[in-house]
Short mmCIF file of C-alpha atoms in Angstrom, two decimals:
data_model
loop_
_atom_site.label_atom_id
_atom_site.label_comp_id
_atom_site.label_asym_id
_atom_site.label_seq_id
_atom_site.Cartn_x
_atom_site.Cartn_y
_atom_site.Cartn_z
CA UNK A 13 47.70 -2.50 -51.11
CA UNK A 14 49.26 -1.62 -54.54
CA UNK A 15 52.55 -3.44 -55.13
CA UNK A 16 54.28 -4.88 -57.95
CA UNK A 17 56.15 -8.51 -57.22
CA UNK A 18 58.88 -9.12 -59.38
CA UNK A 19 59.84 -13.22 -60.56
CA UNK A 20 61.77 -14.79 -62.97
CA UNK A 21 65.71 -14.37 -62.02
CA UNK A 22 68.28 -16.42 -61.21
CA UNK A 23 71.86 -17.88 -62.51
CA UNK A 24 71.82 -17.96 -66.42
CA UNK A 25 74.39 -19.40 -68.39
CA UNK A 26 76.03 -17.02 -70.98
CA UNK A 27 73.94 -17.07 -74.44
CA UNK A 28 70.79 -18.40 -72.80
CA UNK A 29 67.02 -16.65 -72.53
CA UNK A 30 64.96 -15.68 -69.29
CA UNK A 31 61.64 -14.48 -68.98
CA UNK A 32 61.50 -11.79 -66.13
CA UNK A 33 57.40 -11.43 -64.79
CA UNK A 34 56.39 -8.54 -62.63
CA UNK A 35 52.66 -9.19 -61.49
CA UNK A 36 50.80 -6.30 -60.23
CA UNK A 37 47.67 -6.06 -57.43
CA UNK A 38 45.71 -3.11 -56.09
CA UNK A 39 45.50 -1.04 -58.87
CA UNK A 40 43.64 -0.79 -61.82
CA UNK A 41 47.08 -2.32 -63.75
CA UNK A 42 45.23 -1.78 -67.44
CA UNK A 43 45.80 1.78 -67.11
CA UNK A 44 49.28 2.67 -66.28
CA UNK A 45 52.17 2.87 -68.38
CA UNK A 46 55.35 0.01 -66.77
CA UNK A 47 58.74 0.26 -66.81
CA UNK A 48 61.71 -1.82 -66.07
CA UNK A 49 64.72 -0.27 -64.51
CA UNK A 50 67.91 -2.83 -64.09
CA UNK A 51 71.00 -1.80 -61.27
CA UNK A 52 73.82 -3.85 -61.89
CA UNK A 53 75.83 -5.07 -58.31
CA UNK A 54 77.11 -1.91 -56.90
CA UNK A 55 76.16 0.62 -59.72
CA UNK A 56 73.67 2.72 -60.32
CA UNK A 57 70.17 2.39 -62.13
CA UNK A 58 69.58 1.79 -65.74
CA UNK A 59 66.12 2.46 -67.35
CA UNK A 60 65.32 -0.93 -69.76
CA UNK A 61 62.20 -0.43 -71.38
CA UNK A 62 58.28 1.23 -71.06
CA UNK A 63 55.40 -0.36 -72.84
CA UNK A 64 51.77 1.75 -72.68
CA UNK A 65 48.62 0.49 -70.99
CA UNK A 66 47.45 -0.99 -73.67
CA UNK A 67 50.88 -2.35 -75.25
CA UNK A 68 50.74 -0.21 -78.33
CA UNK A 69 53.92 1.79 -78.09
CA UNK A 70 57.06 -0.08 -76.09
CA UNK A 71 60.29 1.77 -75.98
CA UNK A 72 63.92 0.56 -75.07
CA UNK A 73 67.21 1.71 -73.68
CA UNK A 74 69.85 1.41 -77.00
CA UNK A 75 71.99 -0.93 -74.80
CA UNK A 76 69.03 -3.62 -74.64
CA UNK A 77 67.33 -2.69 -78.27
CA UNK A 78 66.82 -6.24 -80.29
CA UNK A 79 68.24 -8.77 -77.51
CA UNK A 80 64.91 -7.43 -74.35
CA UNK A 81 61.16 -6.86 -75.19
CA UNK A 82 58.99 -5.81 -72.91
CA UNK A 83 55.26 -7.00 -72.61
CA UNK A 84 52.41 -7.38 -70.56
CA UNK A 85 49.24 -9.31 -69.80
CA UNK A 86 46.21 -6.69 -68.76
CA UNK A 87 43.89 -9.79 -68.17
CA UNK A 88 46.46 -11.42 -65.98
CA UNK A 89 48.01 -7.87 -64.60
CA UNK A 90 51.44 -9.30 -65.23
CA UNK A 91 54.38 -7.43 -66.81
CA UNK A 92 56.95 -9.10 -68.87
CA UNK A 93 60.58 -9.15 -69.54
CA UNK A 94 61.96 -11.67 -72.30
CA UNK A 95 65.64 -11.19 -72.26
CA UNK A 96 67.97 -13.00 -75.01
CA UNK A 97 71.45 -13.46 -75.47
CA UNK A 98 72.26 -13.00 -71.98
CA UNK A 99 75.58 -11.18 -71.49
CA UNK A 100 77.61 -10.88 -68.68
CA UNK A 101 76.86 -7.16 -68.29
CA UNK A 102 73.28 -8.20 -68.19
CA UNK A 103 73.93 -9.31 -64.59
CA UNK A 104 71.92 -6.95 -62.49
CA UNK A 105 68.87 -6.74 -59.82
CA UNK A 106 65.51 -6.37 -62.52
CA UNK A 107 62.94 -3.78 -61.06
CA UNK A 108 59.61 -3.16 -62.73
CA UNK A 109 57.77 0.22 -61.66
CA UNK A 110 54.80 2.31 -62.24
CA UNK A 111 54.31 5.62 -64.32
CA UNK A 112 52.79 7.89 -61.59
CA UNK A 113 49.66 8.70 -63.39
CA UNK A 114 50.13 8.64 -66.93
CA UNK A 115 49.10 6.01 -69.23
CA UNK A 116 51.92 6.48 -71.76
CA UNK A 117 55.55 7.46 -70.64
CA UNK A 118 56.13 11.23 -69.32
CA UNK A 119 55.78 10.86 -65.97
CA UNK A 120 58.21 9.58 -62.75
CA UNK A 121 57.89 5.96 -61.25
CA UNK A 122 55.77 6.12 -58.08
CA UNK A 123 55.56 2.12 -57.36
CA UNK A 124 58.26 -0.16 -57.99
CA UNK A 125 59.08 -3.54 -56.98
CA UNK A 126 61.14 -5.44 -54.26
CA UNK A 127 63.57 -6.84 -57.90
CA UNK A 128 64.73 -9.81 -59.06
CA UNK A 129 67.95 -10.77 -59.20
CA UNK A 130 69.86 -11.68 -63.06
CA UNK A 131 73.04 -13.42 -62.58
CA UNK A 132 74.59 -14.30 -66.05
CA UNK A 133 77.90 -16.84 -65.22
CA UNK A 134 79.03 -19.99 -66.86
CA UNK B 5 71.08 11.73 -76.18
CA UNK B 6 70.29 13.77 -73.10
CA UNK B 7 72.54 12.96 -69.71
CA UNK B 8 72.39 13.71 -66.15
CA UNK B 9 75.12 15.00 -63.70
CA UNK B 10 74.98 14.63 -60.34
CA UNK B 11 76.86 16.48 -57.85
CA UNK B 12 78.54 15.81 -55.48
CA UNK B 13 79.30 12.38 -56.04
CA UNK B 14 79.65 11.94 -52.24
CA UNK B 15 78.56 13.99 -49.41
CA UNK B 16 78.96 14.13 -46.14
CA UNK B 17 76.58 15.84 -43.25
CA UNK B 18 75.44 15.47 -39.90
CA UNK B 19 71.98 15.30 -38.22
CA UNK B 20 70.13 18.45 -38.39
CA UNK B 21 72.31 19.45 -41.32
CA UNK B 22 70.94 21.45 -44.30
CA UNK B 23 71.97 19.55 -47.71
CA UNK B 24 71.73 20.51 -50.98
CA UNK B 25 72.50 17.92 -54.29
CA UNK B 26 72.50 19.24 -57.68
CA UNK B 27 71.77 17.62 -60.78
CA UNK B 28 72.66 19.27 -64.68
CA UNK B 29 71.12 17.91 -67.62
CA UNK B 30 72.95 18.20 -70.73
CA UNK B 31 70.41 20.11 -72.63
CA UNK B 32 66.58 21.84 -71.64
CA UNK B 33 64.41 19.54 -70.12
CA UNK B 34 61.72 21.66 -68.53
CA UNK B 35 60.93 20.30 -65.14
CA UNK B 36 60.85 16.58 -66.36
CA UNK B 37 62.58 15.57 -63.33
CA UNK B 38 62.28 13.78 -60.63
CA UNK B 39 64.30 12.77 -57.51
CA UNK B 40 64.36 9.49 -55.86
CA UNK B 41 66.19 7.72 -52.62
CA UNK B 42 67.63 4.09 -52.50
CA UNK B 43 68.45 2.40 -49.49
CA UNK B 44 71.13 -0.66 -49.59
CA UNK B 45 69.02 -3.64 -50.70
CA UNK B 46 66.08 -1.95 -51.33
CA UNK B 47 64.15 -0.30 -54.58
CA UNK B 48 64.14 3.49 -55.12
CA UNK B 49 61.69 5.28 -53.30
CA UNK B 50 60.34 8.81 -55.41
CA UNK B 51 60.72 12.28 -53.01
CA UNK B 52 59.92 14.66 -56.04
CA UNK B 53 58.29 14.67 -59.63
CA UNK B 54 58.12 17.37 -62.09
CA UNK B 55 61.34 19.03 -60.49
CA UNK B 56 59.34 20.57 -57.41
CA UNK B 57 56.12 18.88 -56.52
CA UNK B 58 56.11 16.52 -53.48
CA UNK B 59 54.80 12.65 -53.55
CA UNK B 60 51.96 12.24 -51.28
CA UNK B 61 53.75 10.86 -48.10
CA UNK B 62 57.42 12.45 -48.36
CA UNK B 63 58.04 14.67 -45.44
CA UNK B 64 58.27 18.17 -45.98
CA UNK B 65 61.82 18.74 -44.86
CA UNK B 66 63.01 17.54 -48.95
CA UNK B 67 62.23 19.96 -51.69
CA UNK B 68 63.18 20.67 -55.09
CA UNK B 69 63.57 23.23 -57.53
CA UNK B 70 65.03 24.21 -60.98
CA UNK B 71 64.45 24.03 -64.51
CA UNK B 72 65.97 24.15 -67.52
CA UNK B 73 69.61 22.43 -66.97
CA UNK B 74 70.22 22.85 -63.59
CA UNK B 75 68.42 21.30 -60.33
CA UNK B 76 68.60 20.86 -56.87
CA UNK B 77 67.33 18.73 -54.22
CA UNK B 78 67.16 20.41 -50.52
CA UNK B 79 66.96 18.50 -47.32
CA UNK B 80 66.16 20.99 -45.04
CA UNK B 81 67.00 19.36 -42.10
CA UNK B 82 68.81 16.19 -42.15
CA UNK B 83 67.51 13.37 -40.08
CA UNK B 84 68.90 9.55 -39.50
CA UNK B 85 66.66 8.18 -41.91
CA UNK B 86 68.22 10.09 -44.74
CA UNK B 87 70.96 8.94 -45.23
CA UNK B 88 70.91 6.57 -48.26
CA UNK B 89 71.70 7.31 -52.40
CA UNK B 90 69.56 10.12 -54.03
CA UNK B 91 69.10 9.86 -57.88
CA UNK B 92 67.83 12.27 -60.44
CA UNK B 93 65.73 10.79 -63.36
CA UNK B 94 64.58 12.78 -66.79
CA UNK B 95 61.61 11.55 -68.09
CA UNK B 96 60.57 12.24 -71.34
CA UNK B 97 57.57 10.59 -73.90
CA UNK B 98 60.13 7.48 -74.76
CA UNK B 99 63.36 8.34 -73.35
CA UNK B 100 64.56 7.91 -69.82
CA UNK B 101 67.41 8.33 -67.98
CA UNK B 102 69.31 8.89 -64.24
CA UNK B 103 72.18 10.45 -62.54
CA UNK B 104 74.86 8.96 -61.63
CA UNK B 105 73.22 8.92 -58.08
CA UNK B 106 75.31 11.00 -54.94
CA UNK B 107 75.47 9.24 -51.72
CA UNK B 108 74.93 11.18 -48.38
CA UNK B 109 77.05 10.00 -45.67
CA UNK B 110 76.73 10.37 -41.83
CA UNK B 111 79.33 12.77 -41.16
#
């Protein structure tokens, strides 16, 4: 069935790096634009970043732009999120998702994943 | 940059109940919006794309309509499963962004 698995989180000291991977299965993952979408503990959801099918155009939220980048793997249908500088206010459950239909943004998020959890604490 | 208002922030209804949540965006966005509901511990879950049309598998009884700056979700008649937090989300080429979300209580 189509689903998107989420990996990567955990308890990161202040300053410190984490890749975030979001590996997809039962669709054809090379042609669909990806998002990620963070919700911090209690709060509601923040959209990250979008990269294209092919990983020519990748956007970002202005609260993430130079510290996240977003990339992906079409061989290995994986989906990545390289976060630096972790701040405190980075703490939040990570959830990559699907454009419906459209290979570039423009469209609503139709699959998303179960999230990973970022916990950024000394 | 273009921002979403839901309201109310809080609702309350009962079981058979006819709802209605509104969302404003701060400028035109055409029908570039879509509706989504989150249950506690659990990702979003899309009712409603380009402001009115269905995803395959929602029932029936939610709807939505509007354009422009103003929109509404409808849940025609409310059942136990639906209560949970409902968010609006513009979409646009590179931009995205949500509501504040409004949560629907059992009354």
């Amino acid at each position: 069935q189509v689903q998107l698995v989420e990996s990567g989180g955990g308890v990161v000291q202040p300053g410190r790096s984490l890749r975030l991977s979001c590996a997809a299965s039962g669709f054809t993952f090379s042609s669909y634009a990806m998002h990620w979408v963070r919700q911090a503990p209690g709060k509601g959801l923040e959209w990250v970043a979008l990269i294209w099918y092919d990983g020519s155009n990748k956007y970002y939220a202005d609260s993430v732009k130079g510290r996240f980048t977003i990339s992906r793997d079409n061989s290995k249908n994986t989906l990545y999120l390289q976060i630096n500088s972790l701040r405190a206010e980075d703490t939040a459950v990570y959830y990559c998702a699907r454009a419906r239909i459209s290979a570039a943004g423009l469209d609503a998020f139709d699959i998303w994943g179960q999230g990973t959890m970022v916990t950024v604490s000394s | 940059d273009i921002q979403l208002t839901q309201s109310p922030s809080t609702l309350s209804a009962s079981v058979g109940d006819r709802v209605t949540i509104t969302c404003r965006a701060s400028q035109n966005i055409s029908t570039w919006l879509a509706w989504y509901q989150q249950k506690p511990g659990k990702a979003p879950k899309l009712l409603i794309y380009k402001a009115s049309s269905l995803e395959g598998g929602v029932p029936s009884r939610f709807s939505g309509s509007g354009s422009g700056t103003e929109f509404t979700l409808t849940i025609s008649s409310l059942q136990p499963d639906d209560f949970a937090i409902y968010y609006c989300q513009h979409y646009d080429t590179y931009f995205i962004t949500f509501g504040q979300g409004t949560r629907l209580e059992i009354k």
